[in-house]
Short mmCIF file of C-alpha atoms in Angstrom, two decimals:
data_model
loop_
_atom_site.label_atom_id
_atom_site.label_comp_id
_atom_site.label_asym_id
_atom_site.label_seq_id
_atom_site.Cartn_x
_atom_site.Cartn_y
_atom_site.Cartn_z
CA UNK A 1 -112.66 28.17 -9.08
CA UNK A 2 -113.38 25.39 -11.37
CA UNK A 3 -115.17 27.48 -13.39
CA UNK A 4 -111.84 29.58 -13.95
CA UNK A 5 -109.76 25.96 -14.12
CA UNK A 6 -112.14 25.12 -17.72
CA UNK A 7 -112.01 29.09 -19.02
CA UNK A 8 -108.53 29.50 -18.35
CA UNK A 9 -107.77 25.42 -20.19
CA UNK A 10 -110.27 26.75 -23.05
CA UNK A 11 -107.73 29.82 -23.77
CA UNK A 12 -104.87 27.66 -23.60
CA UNK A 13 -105.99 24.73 -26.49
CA UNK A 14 -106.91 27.48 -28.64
CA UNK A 15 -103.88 29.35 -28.20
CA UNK A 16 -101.85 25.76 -28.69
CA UNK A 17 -104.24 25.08 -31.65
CA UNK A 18 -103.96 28.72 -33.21
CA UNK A 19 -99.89 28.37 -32.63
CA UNK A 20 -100.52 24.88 -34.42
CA UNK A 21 -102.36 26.05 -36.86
CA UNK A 22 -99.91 29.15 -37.51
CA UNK A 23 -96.54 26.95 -37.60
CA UNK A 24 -98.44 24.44 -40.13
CA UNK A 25 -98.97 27.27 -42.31
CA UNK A 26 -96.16 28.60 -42.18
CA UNK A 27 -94.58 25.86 -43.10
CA UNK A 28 -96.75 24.91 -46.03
CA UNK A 29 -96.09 28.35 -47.20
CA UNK A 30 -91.81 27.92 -46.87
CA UNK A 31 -92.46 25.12 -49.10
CA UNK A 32 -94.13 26.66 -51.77
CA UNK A 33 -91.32 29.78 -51.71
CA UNK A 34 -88.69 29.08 -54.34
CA UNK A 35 -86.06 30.17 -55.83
CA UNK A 36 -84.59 28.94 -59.53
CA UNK A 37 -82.24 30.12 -62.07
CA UNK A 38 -83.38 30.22 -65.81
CA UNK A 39 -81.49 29.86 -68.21
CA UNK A 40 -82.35 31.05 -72.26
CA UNK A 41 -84.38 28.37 -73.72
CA UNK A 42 -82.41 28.71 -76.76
CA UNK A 43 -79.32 27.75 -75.19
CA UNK A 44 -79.37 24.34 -74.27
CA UNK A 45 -78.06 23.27 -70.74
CA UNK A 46 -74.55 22.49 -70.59
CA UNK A 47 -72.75 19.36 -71.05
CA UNK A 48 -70.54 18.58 -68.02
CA UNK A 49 -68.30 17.19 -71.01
CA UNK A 50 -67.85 19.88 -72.79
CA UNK A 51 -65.00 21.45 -71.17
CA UNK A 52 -65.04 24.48 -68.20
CA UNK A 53 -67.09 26.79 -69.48
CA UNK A 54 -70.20 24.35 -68.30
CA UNK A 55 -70.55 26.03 -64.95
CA UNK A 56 -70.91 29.25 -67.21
CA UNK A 57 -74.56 29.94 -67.98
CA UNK A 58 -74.84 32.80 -70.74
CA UNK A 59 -77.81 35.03 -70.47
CA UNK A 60 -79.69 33.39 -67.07
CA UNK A 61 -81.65 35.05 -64.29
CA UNK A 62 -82.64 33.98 -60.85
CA UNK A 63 -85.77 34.38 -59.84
CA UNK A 64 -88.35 34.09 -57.12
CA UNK A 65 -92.12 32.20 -57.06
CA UNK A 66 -94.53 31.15 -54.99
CA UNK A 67 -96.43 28.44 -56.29
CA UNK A 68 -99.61 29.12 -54.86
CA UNK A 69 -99.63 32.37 -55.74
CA UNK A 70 -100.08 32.80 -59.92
CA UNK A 71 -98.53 35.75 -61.44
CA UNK A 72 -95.77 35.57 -57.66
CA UNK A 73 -92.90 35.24 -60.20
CA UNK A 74 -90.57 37.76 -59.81
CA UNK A 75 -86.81 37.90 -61.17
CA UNK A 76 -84.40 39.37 -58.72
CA UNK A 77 -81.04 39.76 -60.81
CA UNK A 78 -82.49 42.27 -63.50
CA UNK A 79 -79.19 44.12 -62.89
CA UNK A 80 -76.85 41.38 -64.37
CA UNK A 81 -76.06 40.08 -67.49
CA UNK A 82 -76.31 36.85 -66.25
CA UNK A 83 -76.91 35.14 -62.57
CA UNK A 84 -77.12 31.65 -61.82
CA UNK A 85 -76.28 29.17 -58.58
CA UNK A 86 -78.47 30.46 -55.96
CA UNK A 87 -77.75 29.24 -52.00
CA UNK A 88 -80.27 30.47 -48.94
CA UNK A 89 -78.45 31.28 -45.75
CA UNK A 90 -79.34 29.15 -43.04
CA UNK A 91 -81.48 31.87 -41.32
CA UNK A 92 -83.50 32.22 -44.99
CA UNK A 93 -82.98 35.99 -44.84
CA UNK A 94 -80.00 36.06 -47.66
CA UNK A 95 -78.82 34.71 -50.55
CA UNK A 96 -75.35 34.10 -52.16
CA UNK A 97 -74.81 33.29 -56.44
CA UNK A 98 -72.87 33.75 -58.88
CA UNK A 99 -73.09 36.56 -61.54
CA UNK A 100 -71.84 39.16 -63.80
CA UNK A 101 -72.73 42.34 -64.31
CA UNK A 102 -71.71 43.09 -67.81
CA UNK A 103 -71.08 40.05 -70.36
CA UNK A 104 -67.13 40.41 -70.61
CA UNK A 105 -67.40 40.72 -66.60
CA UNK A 106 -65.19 37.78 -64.51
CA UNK A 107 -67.87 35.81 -62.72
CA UNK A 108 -67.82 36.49 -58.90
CA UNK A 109 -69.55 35.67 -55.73
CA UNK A 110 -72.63 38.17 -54.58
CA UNK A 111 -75.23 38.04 -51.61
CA UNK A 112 -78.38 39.54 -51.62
CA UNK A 113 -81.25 40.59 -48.96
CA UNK A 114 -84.11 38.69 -49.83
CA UNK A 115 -86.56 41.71 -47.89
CA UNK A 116 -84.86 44.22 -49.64
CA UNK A 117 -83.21 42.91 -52.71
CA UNK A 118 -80.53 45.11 -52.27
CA UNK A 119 -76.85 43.08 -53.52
CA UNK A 120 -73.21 43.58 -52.71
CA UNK A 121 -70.21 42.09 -53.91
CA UNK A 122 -68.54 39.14 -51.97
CA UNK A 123 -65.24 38.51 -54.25
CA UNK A 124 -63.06 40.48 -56.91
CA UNK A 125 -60.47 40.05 -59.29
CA UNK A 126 -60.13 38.76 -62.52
CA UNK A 127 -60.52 34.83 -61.87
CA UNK A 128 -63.88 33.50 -62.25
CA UNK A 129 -65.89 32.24 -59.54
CA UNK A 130 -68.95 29.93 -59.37
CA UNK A 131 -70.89 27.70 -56.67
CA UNK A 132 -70.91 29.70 -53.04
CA UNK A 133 -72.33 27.96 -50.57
CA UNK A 134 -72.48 29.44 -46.63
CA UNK A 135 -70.58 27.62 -44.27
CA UNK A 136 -71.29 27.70 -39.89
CA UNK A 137 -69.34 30.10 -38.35
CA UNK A 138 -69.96 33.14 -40.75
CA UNK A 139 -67.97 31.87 -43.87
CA UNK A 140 -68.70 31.09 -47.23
CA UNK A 141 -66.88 28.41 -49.48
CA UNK A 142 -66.80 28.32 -53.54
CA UNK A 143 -64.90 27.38 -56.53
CA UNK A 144 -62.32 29.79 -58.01
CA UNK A 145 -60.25 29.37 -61.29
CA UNK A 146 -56.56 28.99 -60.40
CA UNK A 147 -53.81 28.97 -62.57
CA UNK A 148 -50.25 28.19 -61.09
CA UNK A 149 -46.90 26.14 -61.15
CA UNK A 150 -49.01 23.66 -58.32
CA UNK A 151 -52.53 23.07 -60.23
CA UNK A 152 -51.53 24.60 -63.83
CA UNK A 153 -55.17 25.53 -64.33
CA UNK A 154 -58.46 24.63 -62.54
CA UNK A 155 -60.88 25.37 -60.31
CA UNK A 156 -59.97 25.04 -56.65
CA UNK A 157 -62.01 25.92 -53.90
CA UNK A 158 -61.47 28.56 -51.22
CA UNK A 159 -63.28 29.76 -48.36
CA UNK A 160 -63.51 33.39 -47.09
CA UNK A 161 -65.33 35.70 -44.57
CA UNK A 162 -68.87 36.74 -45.53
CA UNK A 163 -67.25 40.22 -46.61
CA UNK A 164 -64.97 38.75 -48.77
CA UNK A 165 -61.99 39.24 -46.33
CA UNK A 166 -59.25 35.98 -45.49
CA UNK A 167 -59.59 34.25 -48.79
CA UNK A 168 -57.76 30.76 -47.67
CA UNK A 169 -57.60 28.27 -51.06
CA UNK A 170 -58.27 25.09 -49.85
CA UNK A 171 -57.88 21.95 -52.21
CA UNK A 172 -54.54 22.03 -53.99
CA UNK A 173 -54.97 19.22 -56.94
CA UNK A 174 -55.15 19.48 -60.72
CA UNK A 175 -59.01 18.94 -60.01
CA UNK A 176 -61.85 21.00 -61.01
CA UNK A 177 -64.12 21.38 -57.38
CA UNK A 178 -67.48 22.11 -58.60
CA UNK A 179 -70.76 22.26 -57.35
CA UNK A 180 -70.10 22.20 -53.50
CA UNK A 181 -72.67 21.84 -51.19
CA UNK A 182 -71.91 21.22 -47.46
CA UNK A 183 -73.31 17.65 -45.33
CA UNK A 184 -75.14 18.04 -42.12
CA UNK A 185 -71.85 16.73 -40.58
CA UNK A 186 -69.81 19.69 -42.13
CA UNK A 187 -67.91 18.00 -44.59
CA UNK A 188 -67.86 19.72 -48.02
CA UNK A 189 -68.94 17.29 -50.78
CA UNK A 190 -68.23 18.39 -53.87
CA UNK A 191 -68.41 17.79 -57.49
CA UNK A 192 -64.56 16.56 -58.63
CA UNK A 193 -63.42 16.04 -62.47
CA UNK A 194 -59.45 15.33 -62.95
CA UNK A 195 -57.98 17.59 -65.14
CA UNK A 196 -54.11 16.12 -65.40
CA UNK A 197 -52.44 14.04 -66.83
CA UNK A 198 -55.31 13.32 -68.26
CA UNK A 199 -59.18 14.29 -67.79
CA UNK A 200 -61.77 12.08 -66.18
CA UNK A 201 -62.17 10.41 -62.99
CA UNK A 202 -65.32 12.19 -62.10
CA UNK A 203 -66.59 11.89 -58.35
CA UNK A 204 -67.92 13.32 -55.79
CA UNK A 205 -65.53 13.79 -52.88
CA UNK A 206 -65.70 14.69 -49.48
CA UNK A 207 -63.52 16.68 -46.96
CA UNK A 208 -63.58 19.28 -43.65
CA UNK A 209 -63.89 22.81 -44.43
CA UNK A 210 -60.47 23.56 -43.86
CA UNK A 211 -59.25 21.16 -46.97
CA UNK A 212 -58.25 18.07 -44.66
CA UNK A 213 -59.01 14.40 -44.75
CA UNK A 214 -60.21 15.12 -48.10
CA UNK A 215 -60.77 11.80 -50.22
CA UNK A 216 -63.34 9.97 -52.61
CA UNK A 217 -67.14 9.56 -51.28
CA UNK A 218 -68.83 8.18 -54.47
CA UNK A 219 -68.27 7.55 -57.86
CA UNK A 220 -70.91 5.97 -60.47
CA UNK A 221 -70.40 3.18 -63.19
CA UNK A 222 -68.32 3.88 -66.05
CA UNK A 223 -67.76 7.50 -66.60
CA UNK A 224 -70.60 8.98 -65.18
CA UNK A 225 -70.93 12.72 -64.72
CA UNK A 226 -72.48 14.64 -61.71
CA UNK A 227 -74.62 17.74 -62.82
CA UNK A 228 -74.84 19.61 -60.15
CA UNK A 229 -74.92 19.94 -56.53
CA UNK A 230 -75.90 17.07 -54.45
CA UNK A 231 -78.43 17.35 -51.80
CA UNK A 232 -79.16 15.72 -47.87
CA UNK A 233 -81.95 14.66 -46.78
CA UNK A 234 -83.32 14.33 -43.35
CA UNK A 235 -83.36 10.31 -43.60
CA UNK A 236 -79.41 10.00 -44.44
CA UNK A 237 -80.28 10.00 -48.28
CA UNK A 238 -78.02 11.66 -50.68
CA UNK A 239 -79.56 13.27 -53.95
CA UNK A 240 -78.27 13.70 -57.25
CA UNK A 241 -78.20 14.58 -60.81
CA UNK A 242 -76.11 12.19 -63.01
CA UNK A 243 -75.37 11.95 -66.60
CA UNK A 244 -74.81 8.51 -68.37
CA UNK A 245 -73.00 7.66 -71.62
CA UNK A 246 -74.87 8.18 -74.62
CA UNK A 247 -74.11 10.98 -77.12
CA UNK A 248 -76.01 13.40 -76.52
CA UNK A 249 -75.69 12.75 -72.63
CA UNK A 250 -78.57 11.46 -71.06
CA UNK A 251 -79.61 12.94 -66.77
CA UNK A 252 -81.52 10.97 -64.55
CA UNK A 253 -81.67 11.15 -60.96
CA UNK A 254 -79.51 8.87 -57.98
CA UNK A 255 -79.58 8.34 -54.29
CA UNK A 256 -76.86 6.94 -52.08
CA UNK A 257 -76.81 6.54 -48.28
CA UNK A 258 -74.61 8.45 -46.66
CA UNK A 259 -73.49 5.84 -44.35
CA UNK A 260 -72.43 3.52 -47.44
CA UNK A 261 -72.17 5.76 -50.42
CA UNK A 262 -70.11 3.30 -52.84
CA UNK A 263 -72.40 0.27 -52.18
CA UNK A 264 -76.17 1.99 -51.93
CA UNK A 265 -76.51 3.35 -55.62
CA UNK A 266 -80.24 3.25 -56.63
CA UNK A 267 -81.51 5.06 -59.48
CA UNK A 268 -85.14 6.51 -58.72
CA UNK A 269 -85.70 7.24 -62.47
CA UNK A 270 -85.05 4.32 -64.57
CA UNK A 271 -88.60 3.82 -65.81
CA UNK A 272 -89.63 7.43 -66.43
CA UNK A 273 -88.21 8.74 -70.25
CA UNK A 274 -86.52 12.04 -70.28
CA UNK A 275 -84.18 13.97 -68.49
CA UNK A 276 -83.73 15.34 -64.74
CA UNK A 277 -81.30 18.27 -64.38
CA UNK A 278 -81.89 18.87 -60.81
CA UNK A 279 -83.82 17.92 -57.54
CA UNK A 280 -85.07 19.57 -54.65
CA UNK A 281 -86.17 17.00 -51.53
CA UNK A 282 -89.31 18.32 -50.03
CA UNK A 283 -90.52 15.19 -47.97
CA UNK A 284 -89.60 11.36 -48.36
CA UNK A 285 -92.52 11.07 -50.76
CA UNK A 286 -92.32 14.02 -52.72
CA UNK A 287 -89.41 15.75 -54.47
CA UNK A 288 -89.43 19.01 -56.98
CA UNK A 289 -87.07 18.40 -60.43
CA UNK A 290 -85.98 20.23 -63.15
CA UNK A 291 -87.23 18.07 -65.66
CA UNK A 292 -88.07 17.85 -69.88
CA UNK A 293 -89.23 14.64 -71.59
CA UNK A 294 -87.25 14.90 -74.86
CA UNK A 295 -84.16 17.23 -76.31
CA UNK A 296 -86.54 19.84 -78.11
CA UNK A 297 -88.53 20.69 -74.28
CA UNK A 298 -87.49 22.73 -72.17
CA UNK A 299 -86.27 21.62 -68.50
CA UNK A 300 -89.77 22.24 -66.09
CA UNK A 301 -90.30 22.38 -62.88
CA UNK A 302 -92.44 18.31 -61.60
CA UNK A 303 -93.23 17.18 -58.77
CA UNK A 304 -91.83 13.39 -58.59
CA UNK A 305 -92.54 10.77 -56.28
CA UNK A 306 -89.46 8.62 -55.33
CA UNK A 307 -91.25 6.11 -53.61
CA UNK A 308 -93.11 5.02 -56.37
CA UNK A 309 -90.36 6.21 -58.96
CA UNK A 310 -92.95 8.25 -60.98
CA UNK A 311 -93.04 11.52 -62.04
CA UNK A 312 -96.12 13.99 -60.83
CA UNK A 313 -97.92 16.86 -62.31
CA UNK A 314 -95.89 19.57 -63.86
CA UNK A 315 -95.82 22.43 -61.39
CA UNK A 316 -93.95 25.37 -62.94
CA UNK A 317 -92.84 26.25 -66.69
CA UNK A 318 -91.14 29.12 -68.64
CA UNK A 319 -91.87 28.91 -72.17
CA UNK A 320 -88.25 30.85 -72.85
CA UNK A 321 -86.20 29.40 -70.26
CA UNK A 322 -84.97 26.35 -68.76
CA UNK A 323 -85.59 25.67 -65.23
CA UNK A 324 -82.33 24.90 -63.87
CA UNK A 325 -81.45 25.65 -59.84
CA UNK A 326 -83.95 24.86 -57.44
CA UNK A 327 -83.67 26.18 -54.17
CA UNK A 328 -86.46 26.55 -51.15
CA UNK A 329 -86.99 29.75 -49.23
CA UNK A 330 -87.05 28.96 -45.71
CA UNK A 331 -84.71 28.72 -42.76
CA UNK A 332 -82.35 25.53 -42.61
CA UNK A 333 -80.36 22.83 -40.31
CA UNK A 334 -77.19 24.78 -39.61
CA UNK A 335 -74.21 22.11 -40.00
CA UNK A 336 -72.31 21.45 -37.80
CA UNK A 337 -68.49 23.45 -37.33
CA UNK A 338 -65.85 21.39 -37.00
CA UNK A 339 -62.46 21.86 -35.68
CA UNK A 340 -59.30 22.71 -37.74
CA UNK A 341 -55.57 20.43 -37.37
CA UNK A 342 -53.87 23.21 -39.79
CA UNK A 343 -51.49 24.91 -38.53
CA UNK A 344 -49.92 27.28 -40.90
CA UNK A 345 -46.60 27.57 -39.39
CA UNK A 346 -45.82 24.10 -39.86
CA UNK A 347 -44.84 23.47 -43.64
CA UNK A 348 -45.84 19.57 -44.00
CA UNK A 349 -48.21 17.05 -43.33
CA UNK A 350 -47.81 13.36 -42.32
CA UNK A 351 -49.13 10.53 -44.25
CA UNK A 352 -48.76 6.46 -42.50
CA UNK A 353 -49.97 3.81 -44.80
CA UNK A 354 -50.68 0.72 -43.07
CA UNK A 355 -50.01 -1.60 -45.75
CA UNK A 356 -49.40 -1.23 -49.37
CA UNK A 357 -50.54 -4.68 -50.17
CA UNK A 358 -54.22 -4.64 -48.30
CA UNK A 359 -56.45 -6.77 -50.56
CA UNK A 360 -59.58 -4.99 -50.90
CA UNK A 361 -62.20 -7.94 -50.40
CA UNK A 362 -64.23 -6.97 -53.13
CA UNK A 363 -61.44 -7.03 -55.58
CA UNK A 364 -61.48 -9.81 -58.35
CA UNK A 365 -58.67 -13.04 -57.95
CA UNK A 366 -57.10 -12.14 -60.83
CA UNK A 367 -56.63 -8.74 -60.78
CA UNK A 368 -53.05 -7.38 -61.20
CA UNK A 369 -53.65 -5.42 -58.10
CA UNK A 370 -53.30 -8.58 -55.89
CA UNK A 371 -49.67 -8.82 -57.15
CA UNK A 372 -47.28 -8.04 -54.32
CA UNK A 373 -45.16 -4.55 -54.05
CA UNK A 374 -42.39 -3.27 -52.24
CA UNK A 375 -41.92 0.12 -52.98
CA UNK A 376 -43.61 3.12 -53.44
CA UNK A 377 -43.26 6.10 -55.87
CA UNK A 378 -44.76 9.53 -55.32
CA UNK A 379 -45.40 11.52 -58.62
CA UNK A 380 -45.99 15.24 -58.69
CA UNK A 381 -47.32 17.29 -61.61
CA UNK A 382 -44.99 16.66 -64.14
CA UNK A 383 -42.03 15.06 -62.21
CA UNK A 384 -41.14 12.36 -59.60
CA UNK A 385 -40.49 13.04 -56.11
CA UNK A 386 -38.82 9.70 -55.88
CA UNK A 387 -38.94 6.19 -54.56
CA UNK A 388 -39.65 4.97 -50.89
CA UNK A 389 -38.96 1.25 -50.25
CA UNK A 390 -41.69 -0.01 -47.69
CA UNK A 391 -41.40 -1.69 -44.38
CA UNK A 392 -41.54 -5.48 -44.47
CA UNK A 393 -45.25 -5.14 -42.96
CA UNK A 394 -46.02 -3.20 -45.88
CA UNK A 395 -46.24 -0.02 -43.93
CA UNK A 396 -44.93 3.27 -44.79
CA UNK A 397 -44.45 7.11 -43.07
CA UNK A 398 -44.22 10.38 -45.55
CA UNK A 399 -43.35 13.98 -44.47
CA UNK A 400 -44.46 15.77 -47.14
CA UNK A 401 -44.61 19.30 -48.23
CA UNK A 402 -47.97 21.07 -47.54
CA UNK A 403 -50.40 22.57 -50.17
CA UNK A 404 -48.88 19.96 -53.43
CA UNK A 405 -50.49 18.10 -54.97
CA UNK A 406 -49.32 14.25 -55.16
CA UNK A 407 -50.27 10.85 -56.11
CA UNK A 408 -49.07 7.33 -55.03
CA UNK A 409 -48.25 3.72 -57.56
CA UNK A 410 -46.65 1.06 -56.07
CA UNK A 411 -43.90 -0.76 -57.51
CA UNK A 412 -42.23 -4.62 -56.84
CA UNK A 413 -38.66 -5.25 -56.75
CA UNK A 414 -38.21 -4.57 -59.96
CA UNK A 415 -39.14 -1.21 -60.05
CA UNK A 416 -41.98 -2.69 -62.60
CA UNK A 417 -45.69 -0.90 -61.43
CA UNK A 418 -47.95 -2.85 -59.67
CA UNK A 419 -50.97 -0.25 -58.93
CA UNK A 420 -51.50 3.34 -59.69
CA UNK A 421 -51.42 6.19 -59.61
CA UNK A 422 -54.42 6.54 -57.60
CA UNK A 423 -56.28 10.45 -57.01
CA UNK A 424 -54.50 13.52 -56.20
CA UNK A 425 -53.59 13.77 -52.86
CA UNK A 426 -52.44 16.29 -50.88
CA UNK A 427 -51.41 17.40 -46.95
CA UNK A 428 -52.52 20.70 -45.16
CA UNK A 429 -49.94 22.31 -42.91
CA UNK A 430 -49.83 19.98 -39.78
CA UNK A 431 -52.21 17.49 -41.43
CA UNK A 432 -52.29 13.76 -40.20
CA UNK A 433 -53.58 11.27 -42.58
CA UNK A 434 -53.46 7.81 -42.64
CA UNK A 435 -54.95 4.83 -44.84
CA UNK A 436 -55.24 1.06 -44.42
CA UNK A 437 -53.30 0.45 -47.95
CA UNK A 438 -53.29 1.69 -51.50
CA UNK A 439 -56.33 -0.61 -52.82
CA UNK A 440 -58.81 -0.28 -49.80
CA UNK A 441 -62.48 -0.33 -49.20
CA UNK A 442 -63.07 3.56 -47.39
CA UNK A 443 -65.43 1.47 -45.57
CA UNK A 444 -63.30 -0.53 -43.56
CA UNK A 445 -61.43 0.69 -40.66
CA UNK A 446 -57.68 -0.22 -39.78
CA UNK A 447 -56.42 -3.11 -38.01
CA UNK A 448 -55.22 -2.20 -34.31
CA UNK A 449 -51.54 -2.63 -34.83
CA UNK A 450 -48.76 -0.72 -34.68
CA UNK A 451 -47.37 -0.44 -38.18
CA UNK A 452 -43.69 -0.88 -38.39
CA UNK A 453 -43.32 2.65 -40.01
CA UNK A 454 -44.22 4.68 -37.41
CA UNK A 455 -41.19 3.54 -34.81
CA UNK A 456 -38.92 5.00 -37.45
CA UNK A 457 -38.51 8.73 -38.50
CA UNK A 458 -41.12 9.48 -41.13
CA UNK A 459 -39.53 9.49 -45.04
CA UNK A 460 -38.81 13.36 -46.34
CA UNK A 461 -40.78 13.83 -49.70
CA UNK A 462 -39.05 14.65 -52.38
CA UNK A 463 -36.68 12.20 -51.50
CA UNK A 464 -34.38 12.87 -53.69
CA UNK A 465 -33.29 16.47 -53.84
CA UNK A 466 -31.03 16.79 -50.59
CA UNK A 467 -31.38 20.86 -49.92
CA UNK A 468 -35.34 20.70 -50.21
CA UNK A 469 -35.07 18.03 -47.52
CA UNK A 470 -32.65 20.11 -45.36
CA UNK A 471 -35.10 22.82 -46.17
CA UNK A 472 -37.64 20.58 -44.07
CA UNK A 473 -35.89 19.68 -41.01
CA UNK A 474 -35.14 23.64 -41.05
CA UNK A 475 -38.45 24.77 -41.05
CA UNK A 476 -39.47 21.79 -38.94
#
């Protein structure tokens, strides 16, 4: 009997050591299975500066490699003129980008088999689309060029079913959306560049799936530009590429916590020379980038240590293309799917501010902002929707129309402007949203009072156009 007790314990550590053994394999070999987009080494990458058209890569392929396998490289858009943005569903079986077929082709949204390579087309029309990303609960979100009396022109994101069907837009600002990628709490963080009145104001800015709550999660010093999507790692670090002003623009490569993005900036590549156009986090201690050491090289695939801040041995090259995208073959964390306020029979959204005249702690003595206001004026696109005088507690209550775009200055008694505008807002249908005041820290959290706004009837935006607020009550 004991005899049978050791045989039968024998079988079991070998099986536990041979499952061992199989899962550590396995997952040495997921690491080692990428997937990157190339782009003509005659054409160099695009400057996020340079207008729209840097999202659109001319003449590039996506391809596959394993890097312990030489001679594994293998390009899997041979069909299309060019193909570029790749995303791995979270099961590691599929794979959505963006391409075109033929040159003079609108770019559009495609997923592919990874067994089979066999493609089909997600979206159509003739507005271009870049960046898909999958989202839980079978949908896929991505940027899509809009051009109407709400945004003018840019590129606002939608979501839609995996077969292209219920395309929902859901960010309604004169914003380009770029570059999405989708946080382990599923939020959509995305790449944001104002377009009106003016451009600039780059971010990157947060929001639920649905196009809620959406508002500012970092921004960098000066005028810094994001490159491309940003990237979560297991630790609560956020990855980056980011562009810093000197002519031509220089990339290096940023972290921020995700707990305090606008106060945890650290840039892991300060002492290496050179340019990183993209990152890939493997492990806290090792990281894959898209790298080149001066203009006239082209952008490599490195291993880099952000530990130590130094950059390892060069892993991957294509003497005619850049190395752009970087994306692992493997199955992933599936975020998680969160609940949706909108309600698309209701044609407004409610905004409470708690007080206009919160001092944001970190905000200088003598800056104009700690002037006191009393009023409020809400701009649209190219026109005013009026002025709201405040509460005496500074508070104030909007009803505004859903799906426009808005932004907020505050004014004293005068009429004269104290702050503002700040960033595009705007409501979903049914949306709730509320703020501590107009110059706040996003890391602080209300007071518990009850603002003096919210015992009266909220304020009917545009305030000033009598049958578009009857319109309201109608509808309401």
């Amino acid at each position: 009997m004991i005899k049978r007790i050791l045989i039968l314990s024998e079988i079991i550590l070998v099986g536990l050591a041979c499952t061992i053994s199989i899962s550590c394999g396995k997952h040495a070999s997921d690491e080692n299975k990428l997937i990157l987009t190339e782009a003509p080494g005659n054409v160099n990458p695009p400057d996020y500066s340079g207008g729209a058209s840097w999202r659109n890569l001319p003449g590039a392929r996506i391809s596959s490699i394993d890097l312990k396998r030489s001679g594994s490289q293998k390009t899997l858009t041979g069909d299309f003129y060019s193909a570029c943005f790749p995303e791995i569903s979270y099961d590691g079986k599929f794979m959505l980008f963006t391409g075109q077929h033929n040159e003079s082709d609108p770019w559009q949204i495609w997923e592919m088999n990874l067994k089979t390579l066999k493609y089909r087309q997600v979206t159509s029309g003739t507005e271009d689309c870049a960046d898909p990303v999958y989202l839980p609960g079978e949908r896929i979100v991505f940027s899509r060029l809009t051009v109407n009396d709400t945004v003018k022109s840019a590129r606002c994101l939608y979501t839609c079913n995996a077969d292209g069907s219920d395309l929902t837009q859901i960010t309604f600002s004169p914003d380009d959306n770029l570059a999405t990628t989708v946080l382990k709490d599923g939020r959509l963080l995305t790449v944001r560049h104002r377009l009106l009145p003016d451009q600039g104001g780059p971010m990157l800015a947060v929001m639920r799936p649905d196009g809620t709550k959406a508002e500012k999660f970092y921004s960098g010093p000066g005028n810094n530009i994001h490159l491309n999507r940003a990237h979560e790692t297991d630790d609560g670090t956020v990855i980056f590429a980011e562009s810093y002003g000197e002519s031509p623009a220089r990339y290096r490569l940023v972290s921020i916590l995700y707990n305090r993005p606008l106060h945890s900036r650290t840039d892991l590549t300060s002492s290496v020379p050179g340019d990183f156009y993209n990152v890939l986090p493997l492990r806290p201690d090792k990281y894959l980038v898209s790298y080149r050491k001066s203009d006239s090289d082209r952008f490599a695939l490195y291993e880099f240590n952000p530990e130590k801040g130094s950059l390892g041995p060069e892993v991957f090259i294509e003497n005619d293309y850049h190395i752009l995208d970087i994306v692992s073959v493997k199955p992933h964390e599936r975020p998680k799917k969160l609940p949706s306020e909108v309600d698309v029979q209701v044609k407004t959204g409610l905004l409470l501010c708690q007080d206009i005249n919160f001092k944001d702690p970190f905000l200088p003595e003598n800056s104009s902002l700690m002037k006191k206001a009393l009023k409020i004026e809400v701009l649209g696109v190219d026109t005013t929707y009026g002025v709201v005088d405040v509460e005496n507690d500074g508070s104030f209550q909007l009803k505004v129309m859903a799906d426009k775009p808005f932004r907020i200055r505050t004014l004293d008694k005068d009429g004269n402007v104290v702050g503002g505008p700040g960033s595009w807002l705007w409501l979903r249908p049914n949306e709730r949203r509320g703020c501590i005041g107009c110059h706040e820290n996003p890391e602080l959290a209300p007071e518990n009072i009850v603002s003096l706004a919210v015992k009266k009837s909220p304020v009917i935006i545009p305030v000033h156009i009598t049958d578009v607020k009857e319109k309201i009550v109608e509808l309401e």
